[in-house]
Amino acid sequence: EPEVTQTPSHQVTQMGQEVILRCVPISNHLYFYWYRQILGQKVEFLVSFYNNEISEKSEIFDDQFSVERPDGSNFTLKIRSTKLEDSAMYFCASSLGGTTPYNEQFFGPGTRLTVL
Amino acid sequence: AQRVTQPEKLLSVFKGAPVELKCNYSYSGSPELFWYVQYSRQRLQLLLRHISRESIKGFTADLNKGETSFHLKKPFAQEEDSAMYYCALIRGSTLGRLYFGRGTQLTVWP
């Protein structure tokens, strides 16, 4: 069964450094998402992406964040200058469509980002 | 504003006992409600959605618009049900942004 994959599984970086988190969505899916979960807190939406552009972004997704689909398979989240508070588990998700019943989001295993 | 509340952070029951995981939401429109589950060392996966009105792994959930609730129930819990359960909502008008509750860790003792 196809799955969303994410690399790396764990990333450690210094404050102020740039990081790129990578995701490979399920191949025939059209909608892509990033969420994050700070330890002990709820899963929070960051951004959704469709047809090569951002569909929606949350208040968390400020100018330090960007997303890209550089080729036909990868979907990346870039944080330009990491802060301590960016330490979290980052989940990528994809869905076939945007409306019921095709809007089931399939999640990747997550990338744990630790900012020192 | 929309909000999903799961009042119990932890819930423990014995095998064979009924279990109910509570979820309340606030949203003025017509939401779509989901339960996601995360077993130990596994990824988040959809358990069920209110629109399909089906039973998955013995779990059911009914959307009660009057009480704005979407509680997850199972009459006889099994040890393999131990997991983190998240209630989530999509607003009717969006493409699919999920609003999650904080999750309930269910432990089923033998």
PDB file of C-alpha atoms in Angstrom:
ATOM      1  CA  GLU A   1       0.000   0.000   0.000  1.00  0.00           C
ATOM      2  CA  PRO A   2       1.438   3.407  -0.922  1.00  0.00           C
ATOM      3  CA  GLU A   3       2.579   5.589   1.952  1.00  0.00           C
ATOM      4  CA  VAL A   4       3.794   9.105   2.538  1.00  0.00           C
ATOM      5  CA  THR A   5       7.494   9.120   3.332  1.00  0.00           C
ATOM      6  CA  GLN A   6       9.522  11.775   5.128  1.00  0.00           C
ATOM      7  CA  THR A   7      13.246  12.370   5.469  1.00  0.00           C
ATOM      8  CA  PRO A   8      15.133  12.698   7.679  1.00  0.00           C
ATOM      9  CA  SER A   9      13.440  11.043  10.631  1.00  0.00           C
ATOM     10  CA  HIS A  10      15.382  13.281  13.018  1.00  0.00           C
ATOM     11  CA  GLN A  11      17.159  16.553  12.301  1.00  0.00           C
ATOM     12  CA  VAL A  12      19.275  18.444  14.785  1.00  0.00           C
ATOM     13  CA  THR A  13      20.306  21.976  13.920  1.00  0.00           C
ATOM     14  CA  GLN A  14      21.722  25.110  15.482  1.00  0.00           C
ATOM     15  CA  MET A  15      19.526  28.133  16.042  1.00  0.00           C
ATOM     16  CA  GLY A  16      19.642  30.429  13.026  1.00  0.00           C
ATOM     17  CA  GLN A  17      20.417  27.666  10.558  1.00  0.00           C
ATOM     18  CA  GLU A  18      18.255  26.779   7.595  1.00  0.00           C
ATOM     19  CA  VAL A  19      16.612  23.376   7.445  1.00  0.00           C
ATOM     20  CA  ILE A  20      14.743  21.595   4.694  1.00  0.00           C
ATOM     21  CA  LEU A  21      12.341  18.832   5.569  1.00  0.00           C
ATOM     22  CA  ARG A  22      11.459  16.487   2.754  1.00  0.00           C
ATOM     23  CA  CYS A  23       8.322  14.557   1.984  1.00  0.00           C
ATOM     24  CA  VAL A  24       7.267  12.257  -0.810  1.00  0.00           C
ATOM     25  CA  PRO A  25       3.459  12.250  -0.972  1.00  0.00           C
ATOM     26  CA  ILE A  26       1.440   9.371  -2.378  1.00  0.00           C
ATOM     27  CA  SER A  27       1.968   9.490  -6.117  1.00  0.00           C
ATOM     28  CA  ASN A  28      -1.526  10.239  -7.419  1.00  0.00           C
ATOM     29  CA  HIS A  29      -2.416  12.670  -4.650  1.00  0.00           C
ATOM     30  CA  LEU A  30      -2.981  16.298  -5.478  1.00  0.00           C
ATOM     31  CA  TYR A  31      -3.216  18.053  -2.099  1.00  0.00           C
ATOM     32  CA  PHE A  32      -0.299  18.353   0.261  1.00  0.00           C
ATOM     33  CA  TYR A  33      -0.060  19.557   3.826  1.00  0.00           C
ATOM     34  CA  TRP A  34       2.408  20.262   6.583  1.00  0.00           C
ATOM     35  CA  TYR A  35       1.512  20.057  10.249  1.00  0.00           C
ATOM     36  CA  ARG A  36       3.631  20.252  13.347  1.00  0.00           C
ATOM     37  CA  GLN A  37       3.325  19.046  16.911  1.00  0.00           C
ATOM     38  CA  ILE A  38       5.340  20.634  19.666  1.00  0.00           C
ATOM     39  CA  LEU A  39       5.983  18.128  22.460  1.00  0.00           C
ATOM     40  CA  GLY A  40       2.942  17.813  24.681  1.00  0.00           C
ATOM     41  CA  GLN A  41       0.776  20.011  22.496  1.00  0.00           C
ATOM     42  CA  LYS A  42      -1.786  19.418  19.793  1.00  0.00           C
ATOM     43  CA  VAL A  43      -1.099  18.820  16.113  1.00  0.00           C
ATOM     44  CA  GLU A  44      -1.234  22.189  14.349  1.00  0.00           C
ATOM     45  CA  PHE A  45      -1.774  22.978  10.694  1.00  0.00           C
ATOM     46  CA  LEU A  46       0.949  24.934   8.928  1.00  0.00           C
ATOM     47  CA  VAL A  47       0.122  25.030   5.229  1.00  0.00           C
ATOM     48  CA  SER A  48      -1.741  23.349   2.408  1.00  0.00           C
ATOM     49  CA  PHE A  49      -0.570  23.217  -1.191  1.00  0.00           C
ATOM     50  CA  TYR A  50      -2.407  22.477  -4.403  1.00  0.00           C
ATOM     51  CA  ASN A  51      -1.678  23.031  -8.065  1.00  0.00           C
ATOM     52  CA  ASN A  52       1.782  24.361  -7.276  1.00  0.00           C
ATOM     53  CA  GLU A  53       0.655  27.073  -4.950  1.00  0.00           C
ATOM     54  CA  ILE A  54      -0.267  27.581  -1.324  1.00  0.00           C
ATOM     55  CA  SER A  55      -4.000  27.068  -0.732  1.00  0.00           C
ATOM     56  CA  GLU A  56      -4.048  28.099   2.880  1.00  0.00           C
ATOM     57  CA  LYS A  57      -1.559  28.891   5.613  1.00  0.00           C
ATOM     58  CA  SER A  58      -1.871  29.366   9.327  1.00  0.00           C
ATOM     59  CA  GLU A  59      -0.610  32.200  11.456  1.00  0.00           C
ATOM     60  CA  ILE A  60       2.351  30.004  12.368  1.00  0.00           C
ATOM     61  CA  PHE A  61       3.499  29.895   8.743  1.00  0.00           C
ATOM     62  CA  ASP A  62       5.316  33.223   8.656  1.00  0.00           C
ATOM     63  CA  ASP A  63       8.038  34.506   6.328  1.00  0.00           C
ATOM     64  CA  GLN A  64      10.544  32.099   7.836  1.00  0.00           C
ATOM     65  CA  PHE A  65       8.682  29.177   6.288  1.00  0.00           C
ATOM     66  CA  SER A  66       8.331  28.220   2.667  1.00  0.00           C
ATOM     67  CA  VAL A  67       7.128  25.182   0.756  1.00  0.00           C
ATOM     68  CA  GLU A  68       8.049  23.868  -2.633  1.00  0.00           C
ATOM     69  CA  ARG A  69       7.336  21.003  -4.951  1.00  0.00           C
ATOM     70  CA  PRO A  70      10.640  21.017  -6.817  1.00  0.00           C
ATOM     71  CA  ASP A  71       9.839  18.018  -8.989  1.00  0.00           C
ATOM     72  CA  GLY A  72       6.976  15.629  -9.548  1.00  0.00           C
ATOM     73  CA  SER A  73       7.485  13.706  -6.349  1.00  0.00           C
ATOM     74  CA  ASN A  74       8.988  15.748  -3.515  1.00  0.00           C
ATOM     75  CA  PHE A  75       7.279  18.306  -1.291  1.00  0.00           C
ATOM     76  CA  THR A  76       9.570  20.299   0.952  1.00  0.00           C
ATOM     77  CA  LEU A  77       9.243  22.583   3.939  1.00  0.00           C
ATOM     78  CA  LYS A  78      12.038  25.075   4.449  1.00  0.00           C
ATOM     79  CA  ILE A  79      12.665  27.022   7.617  1.00  0.00           C
ATOM     80  CA  ARG A  80      15.093  29.825   6.809  1.00  0.00           C
ATOM     81  CA  SER A  81      16.415  30.717  10.229  1.00  0.00           C
ATOM     82  CA  THR A  82      15.411  28.241  12.878  1.00  0.00           C
ATOM     83  CA  LYS A  83      14.416  29.288  16.368  1.00  0.00           C
ATOM     84  CA  LEU A  84      14.333  27.238  19.545  1.00  0.00           C
ATOM     85  CA  GLU A  85      10.549  27.239  19.412  1.00  0.00           C
ATOM     86  CA  ASP A  86      10.606  25.529  16.010  1.00  0.00           C
ATOM     87  CA  SER A  87      11.595  22.310  17.772  1.00  0.00           C
ATOM     88  CA  ALA A  88       8.717  19.947  17.041  1.00  0.00           C
ATOM     89  CA  MET A  89       7.594  16.907  15.116  1.00  0.00           C
ATOM     90  CA  TYR A  90       6.721  17.918  11.560  1.00  0.00           C
ATOM     91  CA  PHE A  91       4.185  15.836   9.686  1.00  0.00           C
ATOM     92  CA  CYS A  92       3.580  15.836   5.971  1.00  0.00           C
ATOM     93  CA  ALA A  93       0.227  14.653   4.645  1.00  0.00           C
ATOM     94  CA  SER A  94      -1.394  14.233   1.276  1.00  0.00           C
ATOM     95  CA  SER A  95      -4.889  13.632  -0.024  1.00  0.00           C
ATOM     96  CA  LEU A  96      -6.335  12.616  -3.344  1.00  0.00           C
ATOM     97  CA  GLY A  97      -8.888  15.412  -3.386  1.00  0.00           C
ATOM     98  CA  GLY A  98     -10.074  18.368  -1.399  1.00  0.00           C
ATOM     99  CA  THR A  99     -13.648  17.321  -0.770  1.00  0.00           C
ATOM    100  CA  THR A 100     -15.421  14.364   0.759  1.00  0.00           C
ATOM    101  CA  PRO A 101     -14.857  11.466   0.334  1.00  0.00           C
ATOM    102  CA  TYR A 102     -11.467  12.101  -1.253  1.00  0.00           C
ATOM    103  CA  ASN A 103     -10.176  14.398   1.438  1.00  0.00           C
ATOM    104  CA  GLU A 104      -8.785  11.699   3.711  1.00  0.00           C
ATOM    105  CA  GLN A 105      -5.327  12.871   4.643  1.00  0.00           C
ATOM    106  CA  PHE A 106      -2.586  10.272   4.744  1.00  0.00           C
ATOM    107  CA  PHE A 107       0.211  11.167   7.097  1.00  0.00           C
ATOM    108  CA  GLY A 108       3.905  10.524   6.948  1.00  0.00           C
ATOM    109  CA  PRO A 109       5.844   9.219   9.954  1.00  0.00           C
ATOM    110  CA  GLY A 110       7.134  12.679  10.821  1.00  0.00           C
ATOM    111  CA  THR A 111      10.486  14.422  11.130  1.00  0.00           C
ATOM    112  CA  ARG A 112      11.592  15.348  14.606  1.00  0.00           C
ATOM    113  CA  LEU A 113      13.347  18.716  14.441  1.00  0.00           C
ATOM    114  CA  THR A 114      15.521  19.714  17.366  1.00  0.00           C
ATOM    115  CA  VAL A 115      16.893  23.252  17.419  1.00  0.00           C
ATOM    116  CA  LEU A 116      19.789  23.824  19.807  1.00  0.00           C
TER     117      LEU A 116
ATOM    118  CA  ALA B   1     -13.502  30.284  15.687  1.00  0.00           C
ATOM    119  CA  GLN B   2     -13.328  26.545  15.482  1.00  0.00           C
ATOM    120  CA  ARG B   3     -12.036  24.457  18.326  1.00  0.00           C
ATOM    121  CA  VAL B   4     -11.835  20.769  19.157  1.00  0.00           C
ATOM    122  CA  THR B   5     -11.752  19.739  22.791  1.00  0.00           C
ATOM    123  CA  GLN B   6     -10.780  16.346  24.142  1.00  0.00           C
ATOM    124  CA  PRO B   7     -11.158  16.670  27.887  1.00  0.00           C
ATOM    125  CA  GLU B   8      -9.288  13.511  28.845  1.00  0.00           C
ATOM    126  CA  LYS B   9      -5.550  13.416  28.286  1.00  0.00           C
ATOM    127  CA  LEU B  10      -5.342   9.858  29.633  1.00  0.00           C
ATOM    128  CA  LEU B  11      -7.936   7.102  29.777  1.00  0.00           C
ATOM    129  CA  SER B  12      -7.447   3.602  31.153  1.00  0.00           C
ATOM    130  CA  VAL B  13      -9.859   0.697  31.004  1.00  0.00           C
ATOM    131  CA  PHE B  14      -9.629  -3.061  31.416  1.00  0.00           C
ATOM    132  CA  LYS B  15      -9.944  -5.435  28.512  1.00  0.00           C
ATOM    133  CA  GLY B  16     -13.586  -6.154  27.753  1.00  0.00           C
ATOM    134  CA  ALA B  17     -14.841  -2.954  29.347  1.00  0.00           C
ATOM    135  CA  PRO B  18     -16.692  -0.308  27.356  1.00  0.00           C
ATOM    136  CA  VAL B  19     -14.725   2.738  26.375  1.00  0.00           C
ATOM    137  CA  GLU B  20     -15.796   6.231  25.398  1.00  0.00           C
ATOM    138  CA  LEU B  21     -13.397   8.922  24.272  1.00  0.00           C
ATOM    139  CA  LYS B  22     -14.973  12.327  24.416  1.00  0.00           C
ATOM    140  CA  CYS B  23     -14.752  15.015  21.779  1.00  0.00           C
ATOM    141  CA  ASN B  24     -16.567  18.328  21.678  1.00  0.00           C
ATOM    142  CA  TYR B  25     -16.235  20.936  19.005  1.00  0.00           C
ATOM    143  CA  SER B  26     -17.150  24.520  18.406  1.00  0.00           C
ATOM    144  CA  TYR B  27     -17.838  25.718  14.904  1.00  0.00           C
ATOM    145  CA  SER B  28     -20.763  27.760  13.653  1.00  0.00           C
ATOM    146  CA  GLY B  29     -21.038  26.014  10.277  1.00  0.00           C
ATOM    147  CA  SER B  30     -21.319  22.369   9.234  1.00  0.00           C
ATOM    148  CA  PRO B  31     -18.059  20.631  10.039  1.00  0.00           C
ATOM    149  CA  GLU B  32     -16.762  17.287   8.980  1.00  0.00           C
ATOM    150  CA  LEU B  33     -15.515  15.302  11.983  1.00  0.00           C
ATOM    151  CA  PHE B  34     -12.843  12.625  12.084  1.00  0.00           C
ATOM    152  CA  TRP B  35     -11.120  10.343  14.527  1.00  0.00           C
ATOM    153  CA  TYR B  36      -7.442   9.689  13.854  1.00  0.00           C
ATOM    154  CA  VAL B  37      -5.434   7.077  15.748  1.00  0.00           C
ATOM    155  CA  GLN B  38      -1.709   6.732  16.331  1.00  0.00           C
ATOM    156  CA  TYR B  39      -0.503   3.354  17.564  1.00  0.00           C
ATOM    157  CA  SER B  40       2.879   3.131  19.243  1.00  0.00           C
ATOM    158  CA  ARG B  41       5.677   3.938  16.776  1.00  0.00           C
ATOM    159  CA  GLN B  42       3.243   4.228  13.900  1.00  0.00           C
ATOM    160  CA  ARG B  43       1.921   7.138  11.910  1.00  0.00           C
ATOM    161  CA  LEU B  44      -1.353   8.977  12.306  1.00  0.00           C
ATOM    162  CA  GLN B  45      -4.085   7.190  10.434  1.00  0.00           C
ATOM    163  CA  LEU B  46      -7.754   7.805   9.897  1.00  0.00           C
ATOM    164  CA  LEU B  47      -9.988   5.639  12.056  1.00  0.00           C
ATOM    165  CA  LEU B  48     -13.371   6.907  10.985  1.00  0.00           C
ATOM    166  CA  ARG B  49     -15.305   9.932   9.805  1.00  0.00           C
ATOM    167  CA  HIS B  50     -18.817  10.959  10.720  1.00  0.00           C
ATOM    168  CA  ILE B  51     -20.045  11.108   7.139  1.00  0.00           C
ATOM    169  CA  SER B  52     -19.435   7.419   6.468  1.00  0.00           C
ATOM    170  CA  ARG B  53     -21.315   6.324   9.597  1.00  0.00           C
ATOM    171  CA  GLU B  54     -19.424   3.050   9.699  1.00  0.00           C
ATOM    172  CA  SER B  55     -17.882   0.952  12.428  1.00  0.00           C
ATOM    173  CA  ILE B  56     -14.137   0.438  12.237  1.00  0.00           C
ATOM    174  CA  LYS B  57     -12.393  -2.070  14.520  1.00  0.00           C
ATOM    175  CA  GLY B  58     -15.572  -2.065  16.596  1.00  0.00           C
ATOM    176  CA  PHE B  59     -15.467   1.699  17.123  1.00  0.00           C
ATOM    177  CA  THR B  60     -18.366   3.990  16.318  1.00  0.00           C
ATOM    178  CA  ALA B  61     -18.862   7.708  16.621  1.00  0.00           C
ATOM    179  CA  ASP B  62     -22.048   9.692  16.193  1.00  0.00           C
ATOM    180  CA  LEU B  63     -22.137  13.364  15.437  1.00  0.00           C
ATOM    181  CA  ASN B  64     -24.482  15.118  17.851  1.00  0.00           C
ATOM    182  CA  LYS B  65     -25.013  18.599  16.496  1.00  0.00           C
ATOM    183  CA  GLY B  66     -27.146  19.648  19.442  1.00  0.00           C
ATOM    184  CA  GLU B  67     -24.395  18.847  21.921  1.00  0.00           C
ATOM    185  CA  THR B  68     -21.614  19.585  19.399  1.00  0.00           C
ATOM    186  CA  SER B  69     -20.029  16.260  20.252  1.00  0.00           C
ATOM    187  CA  PHE B  70     -18.434  13.396  18.370  1.00  0.00           C
ATOM    188  CA  HIS B  71     -17.603  10.843  21.030  1.00  0.00           C
ATOM    189  CA  LEU B  72     -15.816   7.642  20.073  1.00  0.00           C
ATOM    190  CA  LYS B  73     -17.182   4.445  21.572  1.00  0.00           C
ATOM    191  CA  LYS B  74     -16.419   0.768  21.680  1.00  0.00           C
ATOM    192  CA  PRO B  75     -18.458  -1.699  23.717  1.00  0.00           C
ATOM    193  CA  PHE B  76     -15.609  -4.112  24.520  1.00  0.00           C
ATOM    194  CA  ALA B  77     -12.087  -2.702  24.532  1.00  0.00           C
ATOM    195  CA  GLN B  78      -9.148  -4.840  23.444  1.00  0.00           C
ATOM    196  CA  GLU B  79      -5.481  -4.520  24.393  1.00  0.00           C
ATOM    197  CA  GLU B  80      -4.615  -3.675  20.796  1.00  0.00           C
ATOM    198  CA  ASP B  81      -6.821  -0.577  21.064  1.00  0.00           C
ATOM    199  CA  SER B  82      -4.181   1.064  23.240  1.00  0.00           C
ATOM    200  CA  ALA B  83      -3.101   4.137  21.284  1.00  0.00           C
ATOM    201  CA  MET B  84      -3.342   7.897  21.019  1.00  0.00           C
ATOM    202  CA  TYR B  85      -6.672   9.049  19.630  1.00  0.00           C
ATOM    203  CA  TYR B  86      -7.185  12.443  18.053  1.00  0.00           C
ATOM    204  CA  CYS B  87     -10.487  14.043  17.206  1.00  0.00           C
ATOM    205  CA  ALA B  88     -10.273  16.433  14.265  1.00  0.00           C
ATOM    206  CA  LEU B  89     -12.476  18.785  12.325  1.00  0.00           C
ATOM    207  CA  ILE B  90     -12.578  20.224   8.833  1.00  0.00           C
ATOM    208  CA  ARG B  91     -14.612  23.354   8.265  1.00  0.00           C
ATOM    209  CA  GLY B  92     -17.151  22.913   5.514  1.00  0.00           C
ATOM    210  CA  SER B  93     -15.689  25.640   3.348  1.00  0.00           C
ATOM    211  CA  THR B  94     -12.000  24.731   3.326  1.00  0.00           C
ATOM    212  CA  LEU B  95     -10.009  22.366   1.205  1.00  0.00           C
ATOM    213  CA  GLY B  96      -8.974  20.235   4.085  1.00  0.00           C
ATOM    214  CA  ARG B  97      -7.187  21.976   6.919  1.00  0.00           C
ATOM    215  CA  LEU B  98      -7.599  19.702   9.935  1.00  0.00           C
ATOM    216  CA  TYR B  99      -8.138  21.181  13.368  1.00  0.00           C
ATOM    217  CA  PHE B 100      -7.029  18.655  15.979  1.00  0.00           C
ATOM    218  CA  GLY B 101      -7.881  18.127  19.590  1.00  0.00           C
ATOM    219  CA  ARG B 102      -4.978  17.523  21.941  1.00  0.00           C
ATOM    220  CA  GLY B 103      -5.493  13.766  21.911  1.00  0.00           C
ATOM    221  CA  THR B 104      -6.422  11.090  24.428  1.00  0.00           C
ATOM    222  CA  GLN B 105      -3.993   8.322  25.309  1.00  0.00           C
ATOM    223  CA  LEU B 106      -6.034   5.155  25.744  1.00  0.00           C
ATOM    224  CA  THR B 107      -4.535   2.265  27.686  1.00  0.00           C
ATOM    225  CA  VAL B 108      -6.354  -1.032  27.798  1.00  0.00           C
ATOM    226  CA  TRP B 109      -5.113  -3.273  30.604  1.00  0.00           C
ATOM    227  CA  PRO B 110      -5.250  -7.082  30.324  1.00  0.00           C
TER     228      PRO B 110
END
